[in-house]
Amino acid sequence: MKIEEIKRLYSEEIFEALLDRDGSGAGYVCPFCASGAGPKGTGLRPLYVKGVKRPGSYKCFNAGCEWAGDGLDLIAGMYHITEPVEQIRKAEEILRRPLLDRTESIIDEFSKDEKTQDKGNKKPVVINDKLIAEIQAEIQKYHANLLESKAGLDYLAARGISKATAIKYKLGFCDNYNRDGMNTPAIIYPDGPTSYTARSITTNESSRKVRKRKGGEYQDIFNFNVLKDPACPPVVYVVEGQADALSIIEAGGQAIATGGGT
Ligand SMILES: [Zn+2]
């Protein structure tokens, strides 16, 4: 289990749960020096490293304080907890739900994949806000396309995926998805806040491709949020294809998809 995953997934919620918004409304009142409590006050603001926003990390703008950190660092400072495992337990108490139990094995798998891809080079999380906005706009556009597209809806229906499910998971359709060497009709599966997967639906076997469009270094896991849902059933299937996950969901189960593709 990588502690970075816990930090990445839950830091924002921890700040939100523990701190008051600052006077500017854009950040939080610093719990260590009380900066930001005034009407126009600025306390903790999002942390940028070399111009890139580090998700879930904040920095105090009071020159005399300059505290900086993520959600677990915040817990460490406020409750004087040094052990990471104890910080996570405290985070569970604050967010009133388990953070490790169900996600642990998946995060293990996830970290392994990532390590193979990076060949052991540890890189900071880089999120490109502009690219994410573009990706979200593309997801909207393709979703609107799908609702008008008989070819797209028929393809999904043949795989047992209803229009209601397509709407719920915001699936999309592009009649000629042309990117990274892919040039075919495709179903668009939004995987999460920073990425989607485009899968060819051509009948021509040799043109069938899968492409990921990512706004961050991490690939989102399709339907990952279900693991954080208190109503999540005890068994969640982990599959590769989003359509396979949706078939399980149509049958009354729950599943997440790792996606594959490049
Ligand atoms: Zn401060």
PDB file of C-alpha atoms and ligand atoms in Angstrom:
ATOM      1  CA  MET A   1       0.000   0.000   0.000  1.00  0.00           C
ATOM      2  CA  LYS A   2       1.346   3.365  -0.931  1.00  0.00           C
ATOM      3  CA  ILE A   3       0.661   6.174   1.468  1.00  0.00           C
ATOM      4  CA  GLU A   4       0.798   8.597  -1.475  1.00  0.00           C
ATOM      5  CA  GLU A   5      -2.420   7.020  -2.757  1.00  0.00           C
ATOM      6  CA  ILE A   6      -4.229   7.705   0.512  1.00  0.00           C
ATOM      7  CA  LYS A   7      -2.926  11.266   0.478  1.00  0.00           C
ATOM      8  CA  ARG A   8      -3.925  11.808  -3.127  1.00  0.00           C
ATOM      9  CA  LEU A   9      -7.417  10.381  -2.663  1.00  0.00           C
ATOM     10  CA  TYR A  10      -8.400  11.879   0.668  1.00  0.00           C
ATOM     11  CA  SER A  11      -6.362  15.024   1.407  1.00  0.00           C
ATOM     12  CA  GLU A  12      -8.934  17.501   0.079  1.00  0.00           C
ATOM     13  CA  GLU A  13     -11.654  15.935   2.212  1.00  0.00           C
ATOM     14  CA  ILE A  14      -9.460  16.036   5.304  1.00  0.00           C
ATOM     15  CA  PHE A  15      -8.771  19.777   4.882  1.00  0.00           C
ATOM     16  CA  GLU A  16     -12.474  20.395   4.273  1.00  0.00           C
ATOM     17  CA  ALA A  17     -13.483  18.406   7.369  1.00  0.00           C
ATOM     18  CA  LEU A  18     -10.951  19.889   9.792  1.00  0.00           C
ATOM     19  CA  LEU A  19     -10.613  23.551   8.825  1.00  0.00           C
ATOM     20  CA  ASP A  20     -12.733  26.650   8.325  1.00  0.00           C
ATOM     21  CA  ARG A  21     -12.609  28.457   5.005  1.00  0.00           C
ATOM     22  CA  ASP A  22     -10.435  31.577   5.116  1.00  0.00           C
ATOM     23  CA  GLY A  23     -11.736  35.138   4.642  1.00  0.00           C
ATOM     24  CA  SER A  24     -11.035  35.038   0.888  1.00  0.00           C
ATOM     25  CA  GLY A  25     -13.057  31.816   0.567  1.00  0.00           C
ATOM     26  CA  ALA A  26     -10.360  30.268  -1.612  1.00  0.00           C
ATOM     27  CA  GLY A  27      -8.351  28.568   1.106  1.00  0.00           C
ATOM     28  CA  TYR A  28      -8.501  27.671   4.789  1.00  0.00           C
ATOM     29  CA  VAL A  29      -7.718  29.332   8.102  1.00  0.00           C
ATOM     30  CA  CYS A  30      -4.265  28.098   9.116  1.00  0.00           C
ATOM     31  CA  PRO A  31      -4.642  25.978  12.291  1.00  0.00           C
ATOM     32  CA  PHE A  32      -1.048  26.715  13.290  1.00  0.00           C
ATOM     33  CA  CYS A  33      -0.945  30.539  13.107  1.00  0.00           C
ATOM     34  CA  ALA A  34      -4.653  31.465  12.603  1.00  0.00           C
ATOM     35  CA  SER A  35      -3.868  33.370   9.373  1.00  0.00           C
ATOM     36  CA  GLY A  36      -6.895  33.801   7.165  1.00  0.00           C
ATOM     37  CA  ALA A  37      -9.456  34.332   9.923  1.00  0.00           C
ATOM     38  CA  GLY A  38     -10.017  38.039   9.032  1.00  0.00           C
ATOM     39  CA  PRO A  39     -12.626  39.206   6.481  1.00  0.00           C
ATOM     40  CA  LYS A  40     -10.161  39.312   3.559  1.00  0.00           C
ATOM     41  CA  GLY A  41      -7.630  37.059   5.195  1.00  0.00           C
ATOM     42  CA  THR A  42      -5.493  34.560   3.359  1.00  0.00           C
ATOM     43  CA  GLY A  43      -4.406  31.445   5.213  1.00  0.00           C
ATOM     44  CA  LEU A  44      -3.659  28.090   3.626  1.00  0.00           C
ATOM     45  CA  ARG A  45      -3.709  28.211  -0.177  1.00  0.00           C
ATOM     46  CA  PRO A  46      -3.158  25.439  -2.764  1.00  0.00           C
ATOM     47  CA  LEU A  47       0.508  24.530  -3.081  1.00  0.00           C
ATOM     48  CA  TYR A  48       2.179  24.976  -6.455  1.00  0.00           C
ATOM     49  CA  VAL A  49       5.490  23.315  -7.232  1.00  0.00           C
ATOM     50  CA  LYS A  50       7.244  24.780 -10.288  1.00  0.00           C
ATOM     51  CA  GLY A  51       3.946  26.297 -11.413  1.00  0.00           C
ATOM     52  CA  VAL A  52       2.032  23.013 -11.164  1.00  0.00           C
ATOM     53  CA  LYS A  53      -0.689  22.598  -8.557  1.00  0.00           C
ATOM     54  CA  ARG A  54      -0.012  19.713  -6.184  1.00  0.00           C
ATOM     55  CA  PRO A  55      -3.408  18.126  -5.495  1.00  0.00           C
ATOM     56  CA  GLY A  56      -4.428  17.980  -1.850  1.00  0.00           C
ATOM     57  CA  SER A  57      -1.488  20.108  -0.662  1.00  0.00           C
ATOM     58  CA  TYR A  58      -1.670  23.562   0.889  1.00  0.00           C
ATOM     59  CA  LYS A  59       0.778  26.188   2.075  1.00  0.00           C
ATOM     60  CA  CYS A  60       0.358  28.938   4.665  1.00  0.00           C
ATOM     61  CA  PHE A  61       0.828  32.422   3.216  1.00  0.00           C
ATOM     62  CA  ASN A  62       1.897  33.952   6.520  1.00  0.00           C
ATOM     63  CA  ALA A  63       5.649  34.524   6.112  1.00  0.00           C
ATOM     64  CA  GLY A  64       6.166  33.827   9.813  1.00  0.00           C
ATOM     65  CA  CYS A  65       4.497  30.404   9.566  1.00  0.00           C
ATOM     66  CA  GLU A  66       4.904  28.933   6.075  1.00  0.00           C
ATOM     67  CA  TRP A  67       3.427  25.569   7.074  1.00  0.00           C
ATOM     68  CA  ALA A  68       2.951  23.361   4.005  1.00  0.00           C
ATOM     69  CA  GLY A  69       1.628  19.854   3.577  1.00  0.00           C
ATOM     70  CA  ASP A  70      -1.105  17.423   2.603  1.00  0.00           C
ATOM     71  CA  GLY A  71      -4.027  15.959   4.552  1.00  0.00           C
ATOM     72  CA  LEU A  72      -1.945  13.524   6.594  1.00  0.00           C
ATOM     73  CA  ASP A  73       0.645  16.225   7.371  1.00  0.00           C
ATOM     74  CA  LEU A  74      -2.245  18.332   8.635  1.00  0.00           C
ATOM     75  CA  ILE A  75      -3.351  15.512  10.942  1.00  0.00           C
ATOM     76  CA  ALA A  76       0.267  15.027  12.061  1.00  0.00           C
ATOM     77  CA  GLY A  77       0.550  18.712  12.991  1.00  0.00           C
ATOM     78  CA  MET A  78      -2.846  19.151  14.627  1.00  0.00           C
ATOM     79  CA  TYR A  79      -2.914  15.920  16.639  1.00  0.00           C
ATOM     80  CA  HIS A  80       0.838  15.375  17.100  1.00  0.00           C
ATOM     81  CA  ILE A  81       0.681  11.969  15.417  1.00  0.00           C
ATOM     82  CA  THR A  82       3.963  10.859  13.870  1.00  0.00           C
ATOM     83  CA  GLU A  83       3.193   7.291  12.692  1.00  0.00           C
ATOM     84  CA  PRO A  84       1.665   7.274   9.170  1.00  0.00           C
ATOM     85  CA  VAL A  85      -0.593   4.317  10.028  1.00  0.00           C
ATOM     86  CA  GLU A  86      -1.935   6.211  13.050  1.00  0.00           C
ATOM     87  CA  GLN A  87      -2.463   9.284  10.850  1.00  0.00           C
ATOM     88  CA  ILE A  88      -4.567   7.145   8.504  1.00  0.00           C
ATOM     89  CA  ARG A  89      -6.577   5.780  11.457  1.00  0.00           C
ATOM     90  CA  LYS A  90      -7.216   9.359  12.556  1.00  0.00           C
ATOM     91  CA  ALA A  91      -8.247  10.268   8.990  1.00  0.00           C
ATOM     92  CA  GLU A  92     -10.733   7.377   9.070  1.00  0.00           C
ATOM     93  CA  GLU A  93     -12.157   8.737  12.316  1.00  0.00           C
ATOM     94  CA  ILE A  94     -12.425  12.251  10.836  1.00  0.00           C
ATOM     95  CA  LEU A  95     -14.011  11.091   7.563  1.00  0.00           C
ATOM     96  CA  ARG A  96     -16.113   8.491   9.432  1.00  0.00           C
ATOM     97  CA  ARG A  97     -15.342   5.608   7.103  1.00  0.00           C
ATOM     98  CA  PRO A  98     -12.614   3.033   6.453  1.00  0.00           C
ATOM     99  CA  LEU A  99      -9.967   4.208   3.998  1.00  0.00           C
ATOM    100  CA  LEU A 100      -7.827   1.094   3.916  1.00  0.00           C
ATOM    101  CA  ASP A 101     -10.024  -1.999   4.070  1.00  0.00           C
ATOM    102  CA  ARG A 102     -11.553  -2.236   0.633  1.00  0.00           C
ATOM    103  CA  THR A 103      -9.126  -0.075  -1.295  1.00  0.00           C
ATOM    104  CA  GLU A 104      -5.965  -1.686   0.072  1.00  0.00           C
ATOM    105  CA  SER A 105      -5.544  -4.625  -2.302  1.00  0.00           C
ATOM    106  CA  ILE A 106      -6.515  -2.518  -5.285  1.00  0.00           C
ATOM    107  CA  ILE A 107      -4.053   0.180  -4.371  1.00  0.00           C
ATOM    108  CA  ASP A 108      -1.354  -2.510  -4.082  1.00  0.00           C
ATOM    109  CA  GLU A 109      -2.079  -3.641  -7.624  1.00  0.00           C
ATOM    110  CA  PHE A 110      -2.251  -0.086  -8.833  1.00  0.00           C
ATOM    111  CA  SER A 111       1.158   0.754  -7.355  1.00  0.00           C
ATOM    112  CA  LYS A 112       2.752  -2.283  -8.983  1.00  0.00           C
ATOM    113  CA  ASP A 113       1.463  -1.265 -12.424  1.00  0.00           C
ATOM    114  CA  GLU A 114       2.735   2.198 -11.913  1.00  0.00           C
ATOM    115  CA  LYS A 115       6.160   0.985 -10.826  1.00  0.00           C
ATOM    116  CA  THR A 116       6.526  -1.178 -13.928  1.00  0.00           C
ATOM    117  CA  GLN A 117       5.600   1.745 -16.139  1.00  0.00           C
ATOM    118  CA  ASP A 118       7.936   4.164 -14.392  1.00  0.00           C
ATOM    119  CA  LYS A 119      10.733   1.589 -14.152  1.00  0.00           C
ATOM    120  CA  GLY A 120      11.236   2.526 -10.522  1.00  0.00           C
ATOM    121  CA  ASN A 121      11.608   6.270 -11.084  1.00  0.00           C
ATOM    122  CA  LYS A 122       9.624   8.064  -8.439  1.00  0.00           C
ATOM    123  CA  LYS A 123       7.964  11.165  -9.841  1.00  0.00           C
ATOM    124  CA  PRO A 124       5.792  13.747  -8.106  1.00  0.00           C
ATOM    125  CA  VAL A 125       2.108  13.785  -9.021  1.00  0.00           C
ATOM    126  CA  VAL A 126       1.618  16.310 -11.784  1.00  0.00           C
ATOM    127  CA  ILE A 127      -1.886  17.388 -12.698  1.00  0.00           C
ATOM    128  CA  ASN A 128      -2.493  19.636 -15.682  1.00  0.00           C
ATOM    129  CA  ASP A 129      -5.640  21.653 -14.872  1.00  0.00           C
ATOM    130  CA  LYS A 130      -6.031  23.030 -18.401  1.00  0.00           C
ATOM    131  CA  LEU A 131      -5.806  19.574 -19.956  1.00  0.00           C
ATOM    132  CA  ILE A 132      -8.305  18.199 -17.434  1.00  0.00           C
ATOM    133  CA  ALA A 133     -10.774  20.947 -18.385  1.00  0.00           C
ATOM    134  CA  GLU A 134     -10.332  19.981 -22.066  1.00  0.00           C
ATOM    135  CA  ILE A 135     -10.863  16.317 -21.224  1.00  0.00           C
ATOM    136  CA  GLN A 136     -14.032  17.110 -19.264  1.00  0.00           C
ATOM    137  CA  ALA A 137     -15.350  19.165 -22.214  1.00  0.00           C
ATOM    138  CA  GLU A 138     -14.634  16.251 -24.578  1.00  0.00           C
ATOM    139  CA  ILE A 139     -16.501  13.870 -22.251  1.00  0.00           C
ATOM    140  CA  GLN A 140     -19.532  16.224 -22.340  1.00  0.00           C
ATOM    141  CA  LYS A 141     -19.425  16.505 -26.125  1.00  0.00           C
ATOM    142  CA  TYR A 142     -19.119  12.742 -26.696  1.00  0.00           C
ATOM    143  CA  HIS A 143     -21.895  12.054 -24.188  1.00  0.00           C
ATOM    144  CA  ALA A 144     -24.256  14.393 -26.078  1.00  0.00           C
ATOM    145  CA  ASN A 145     -23.214  12.607 -29.311  1.00  0.00           C
ATOM    146  CA  LEU A 146     -24.041   9.201 -27.880  1.00  0.00           C
ATOM    147  CA  LEU A 147     -27.574  10.186 -26.929  1.00  0.00           C
ATOM    148  CA  GLU A 148     -28.156  11.118 -30.609  1.00  0.00           C
ATOM    149  CA  SER A 149     -26.326   8.131 -32.047  1.00  0.00           C
ATOM    150  CA  LYS A 150     -28.155   4.955 -33.020  1.00  0.00           C
ATOM    151  CA  ALA A 151     -24.835   3.211 -33.813  1.00  0.00           C
ATOM    152  CA  GLY A 152     -23.437   3.976 -30.362  1.00  0.00           C
ATOM    153  CA  LEU A 153     -26.568   3.054 -28.412  1.00  0.00           C
ATOM    154  CA  ASP A 154     -27.075  -0.123 -30.485  1.00  0.00           C
ATOM    155  CA  TYR A 155     -23.500  -1.204 -29.791  1.00  0.00           C
ATOM    156  CA  LEU A 156     -23.997  -0.741 -26.044  1.00  0.00           C
ATOM    157  CA  ALA A 157     -27.415  -2.454 -26.112  1.00  0.00           C
ATOM    158  CA  ALA A 158     -25.812  -5.468 -27.822  1.00  0.00           C
ATOM    159  CA  ARG A 159     -23.419  -5.654 -24.862  1.00  0.00           C
ATOM    160  CA  GLY A 160     -26.294  -5.476 -22.380  1.00  0.00           C
ATOM    161  CA  ILE A 161     -25.705  -1.831 -21.444  1.00  0.00           C
ATOM    162  CA  SER A 162     -28.918   0.200 -21.300  1.00  0.00           C
ATOM    163  CA  LYS A 163     -29.354   3.841 -22.219  1.00  0.00           C
ATOM    164  CA  ALA A 164     -30.110   4.604 -18.542  1.00  0.00           C
ATOM    165  CA  THR A 165     -26.738   3.135 -17.543  1.00  0.00           C
ATOM    166  CA  ALA A 166     -25.015   5.016 -20.376  1.00  0.00           C
ATOM    167  CA  ILE A 167     -26.496   8.226 -18.964  1.00  0.00           C
ATOM    168  CA  LYS A 168     -25.619   7.366 -15.360  1.00  0.00           C
ATOM    169  CA  TYR A 169     -21.958   6.666 -16.248  1.00  0.00           C
ATOM    170  CA  LYS A 170     -21.855   9.443 -18.839  1.00  0.00           C
ATOM    171  CA  LEU A 171     -20.642   7.195 -21.649  1.00  0.00           C
ATOM    172  CA  GLY A 172     -19.946   8.831 -24.994  1.00  0.00           C
ATOM    173  CA  PHE A 173     -19.642   8.107 -28.682  1.00  0.00           C
ATOM    174  CA  CYS A 174     -17.428   9.503 -31.425  1.00  0.00           C
ATOM    175  CA  ASP A 175     -18.097   8.390 -34.998  1.00  0.00           C
ATOM    176  CA  ASN A 176     -14.452   8.912 -35.938  1.00  0.00           C
ATOM    177  CA  TYR A 177     -12.117   9.087 -32.962  1.00  0.00           C
ATOM    178  CA  ASN A 178      -8.848  10.309 -34.402  1.00  0.00           C
ATOM    179  CA  ARG A 179      -5.997  10.430 -31.931  1.00  0.00           C
ATOM    180  CA  ASP A 180      -2.708   8.632 -31.292  1.00  0.00           C
ATOM    181  CA  GLY A 181      -3.005   6.415 -34.341  1.00  0.00           C
ATOM    182  CA  MET A 182      -6.638   5.521 -33.696  1.00  0.00           C
ATOM    183  CA  ASN A 183      -9.054   6.446 -36.450  1.00  0.00           C
ATOM    184  CA  THR A 184     -12.318   4.569 -35.937  1.00  0.00           C
ATOM    185  CA  PRO A 185     -15.730   4.959 -34.332  1.00  0.00           C
ATOM    186  CA  ALA A 186     -15.343   4.610 -30.570  1.00  0.00           C
ATOM    187  CA  ILE A 187     -17.222   4.403 -27.302  1.00  0.00           C
ATOM    188  CA  ILE A 188     -15.877   6.868 -24.724  1.00  0.00           C
ATOM    189  CA  TYR A 189     -15.778   5.657 -21.115  1.00  0.00           C
ATOM    190  CA  PRO A 190     -15.107   8.436 -18.557  1.00  0.00           C
ATOM    191  CA  ASP A 191     -12.848   6.760 -15.979  1.00  0.00           C
ATOM    192  CA  GLY A 192     -12.703   9.549 -13.437  1.00  0.00           C
ATOM    193  CA  PRO A 193     -12.031  13.237 -12.973  1.00  0.00           C
ATOM    194  CA  THR A 194      -8.832  13.277 -15.031  1.00  0.00           C
ATOM    195  CA  SER A 195      -9.187  10.729 -17.818  1.00  0.00           C
ATOM    196  CA  TYR A 196     -11.286   8.731 -20.233  1.00  0.00           C
ATOM    197  CA  THR A 197     -10.822   5.624 -22.353  1.00  0.00           C
ATOM    198  CA  ALA A 198     -11.742   5.507 -26.048  1.00  0.00           C
ATOM    199  CA  ARG A 199     -12.419   1.989 -27.382  1.00  0.00           C
ATOM    200  CA  SER A 200     -12.830   1.287 -31.098  1.00  0.00           C
ATOM    201  CA  ILE A 201     -16.052  -0.445 -32.026  1.00  0.00           C
ATOM    202  CA  THR A 202     -15.096  -1.187 -35.606  1.00  0.00           C
ATOM    203  CA  THR A 203     -15.835  -4.695 -36.885  1.00  0.00           C
ATOM    204  CA  ASN A 204     -12.412  -4.675 -38.541  1.00  0.00           C
ATOM    205  CA  GLU A 205     -10.329  -6.629 -36.023  1.00  0.00           C
ATOM    206  CA  SER A 206      -6.996  -5.044 -37.031  1.00  0.00           C
ATOM    207  CA  SER A 207      -8.243  -1.468 -36.486  1.00  0.00           C
ATOM    208  CA  ARG A 208      -9.596  -2.184 -33.011  1.00  0.00           C
ATOM    209  CA  LYS A 209      -7.693  -0.064 -30.523  1.00  0.00           C
ATOM    210  CA  VAL A 210      -7.929   1.328 -27.022  1.00  0.00           C
ATOM    211  CA  ARG A 211      -6.634   4.790 -26.165  1.00  0.00           C
ATOM    212  CA  LYS A 212      -6.397   6.565 -22.830  1.00  0.00           C
ATOM    213  CA  ARG A 213      -6.660  10.316 -22.577  1.00  0.00           C
ATOM    214  CA  LYS A 214      -5.124  11.414 -19.276  1.00  0.00           C
ATOM    215  CA  GLY A 215      -4.818  14.802 -17.591  1.00  0.00           C
ATOM    216  CA  GLY A 216      -2.566  13.506 -14.828  1.00  0.00           C
ATOM    217  CA  GLU A 217       0.138  10.906 -14.456  1.00  0.00           C
ATOM    218  CA  TYR A 218      -2.275   8.487 -12.871  1.00  0.00           C
ATOM    219  CA  GLN A 219      -4.841   6.579 -14.813  1.00  0.00           C
ATOM    220  CA  ASP A 220      -8.259   6.856 -13.170  1.00  0.00           C
ATOM    221  CA  ILE A 221      -9.955   3.572 -12.326  1.00  0.00           C
ATOM    222  CA  PHE A 222     -13.431   3.351 -13.842  1.00  0.00           C
ATOM    223  CA  ASN A 223     -16.164   3.501 -11.144  1.00  0.00           C
ATOM    224  CA  PHE A 224     -13.532   3.833  -8.374  1.00  0.00           C
ATOM    225  CA  ASN A 225     -15.867   6.071  -6.341  1.00  0.00           C
ATOM    226  CA  VAL A 226     -18.103   3.094  -5.597  1.00  0.00           C
ATOM    227  CA  LEU A 227     -15.442   1.941  -3.109  1.00  0.00           C
ATOM    228  CA  LYS A 228     -15.943   5.122  -1.109  1.00  0.00           C
ATOM    229  CA  ASP A 229     -19.733   4.772  -1.124  1.00  0.00           C
ATOM    230  CA  PRO A 230     -21.122   3.618   2.255  1.00  0.00           C
ATOM    231  CA  ALA A 231     -23.706   1.574   0.289  1.00  0.00           C
ATOM    232  CA  CYS A 232     -20.953  -0.313  -1.565  1.00  0.00           C
ATOM    233  CA  PRO A 233     -21.527  -4.106  -1.408  1.00  0.00           C
ATOM    234  CA  PRO A 234     -18.835  -6.287   0.238  1.00  0.00           C
ATOM    235  CA  VAL A 235     -17.849  -7.837  -3.107  1.00  0.00           C
ATOM    236  CA  VAL A 236     -16.602  -5.588  -5.904  1.00  0.00           C
ATOM    237  CA  TYR A 237     -15.245  -7.211  -9.064  1.00  0.00           C
ATOM    238  CA  VAL A 238     -12.041  -5.890 -10.604  1.00  0.00           C
ATOM    239  CA  VAL A 239     -12.066  -6.284 -14.387  1.00  0.00           C
ATOM    240  CA  GLU A 240     -10.104  -4.820 -17.267  1.00  0.00           C
ATOM    241  CA  GLY A 241     -12.817  -3.553 -19.601  1.00  0.00           C
ATOM    242  CA  GLN A 242     -15.291  -0.830 -18.661  1.00  0.00           C
ATOM    243  CA  ALA A 243     -18.026  -2.611 -20.656  1.00  0.00           C
ATOM    244  CA  ASP A 244     -17.425  -5.757 -18.570  1.00  0.00           C
ATOM    245  CA  ALA A 245     -17.760  -3.709 -15.377  1.00  0.00           C
ATOM    246  CA  LEU A 246     -21.001  -2.196 -16.685  1.00  0.00           C
ATOM    247  CA  SER A 247     -22.398  -5.652 -17.549  1.00  0.00           C
ATOM    248  CA  ILE A 248     -21.812  -6.702 -13.938  1.00  0.00           C
ATOM    249  CA  ILE A 249     -23.477  -3.501 -12.745  1.00  0.00           C
ATOM    250  CA  GLU A 250     -26.446  -4.163 -15.064  1.00  0.00           C
ATOM    251  CA  ALA A 251     -26.741  -7.607 -13.459  1.00  0.00           C
ATOM    252  CA  GLY A 252     -27.020  -5.991 -10.012  1.00  0.00           C
ATOM    253  CA  GLY A 253     -23.379  -6.320  -8.921  1.00  0.00           C
ATOM    254  CA  GLN A 254     -20.574  -3.808  -8.544  1.00  0.00           C
ATOM    255  CA  ALA A 255     -17.298  -3.655 -10.448  1.00  0.00           C
ATOM    256  CA  ILE A 256     -14.407  -1.367 -11.219  1.00  0.00           C
ATOM    257  CA  ALA A 257     -12.290  -1.462 -14.387  1.00  0.00           C
ATOM    258  CA  THR A 258      -8.573  -0.849 -14.713  1.00  0.00           C
ATOM    259  CA  GLY A 259      -9.046   0.024 -18.373  1.00  0.00           C
ATOM    260  CA  GLY A 260      -5.967  -1.205 -20.226  1.00  0.00           C
ATOM    261  CA  GLY A 261      -4.815   0.748 -23.269  1.00  0.00           C
ATOM    262  CA  THR A 262      -2.147   3.396 -23.564  1.00  0.00           C
TER     263      THR A 262
HETATM  264 ZN    ZN B   1       0.122  29.490   9.206  1.00  0.00          ZN
END
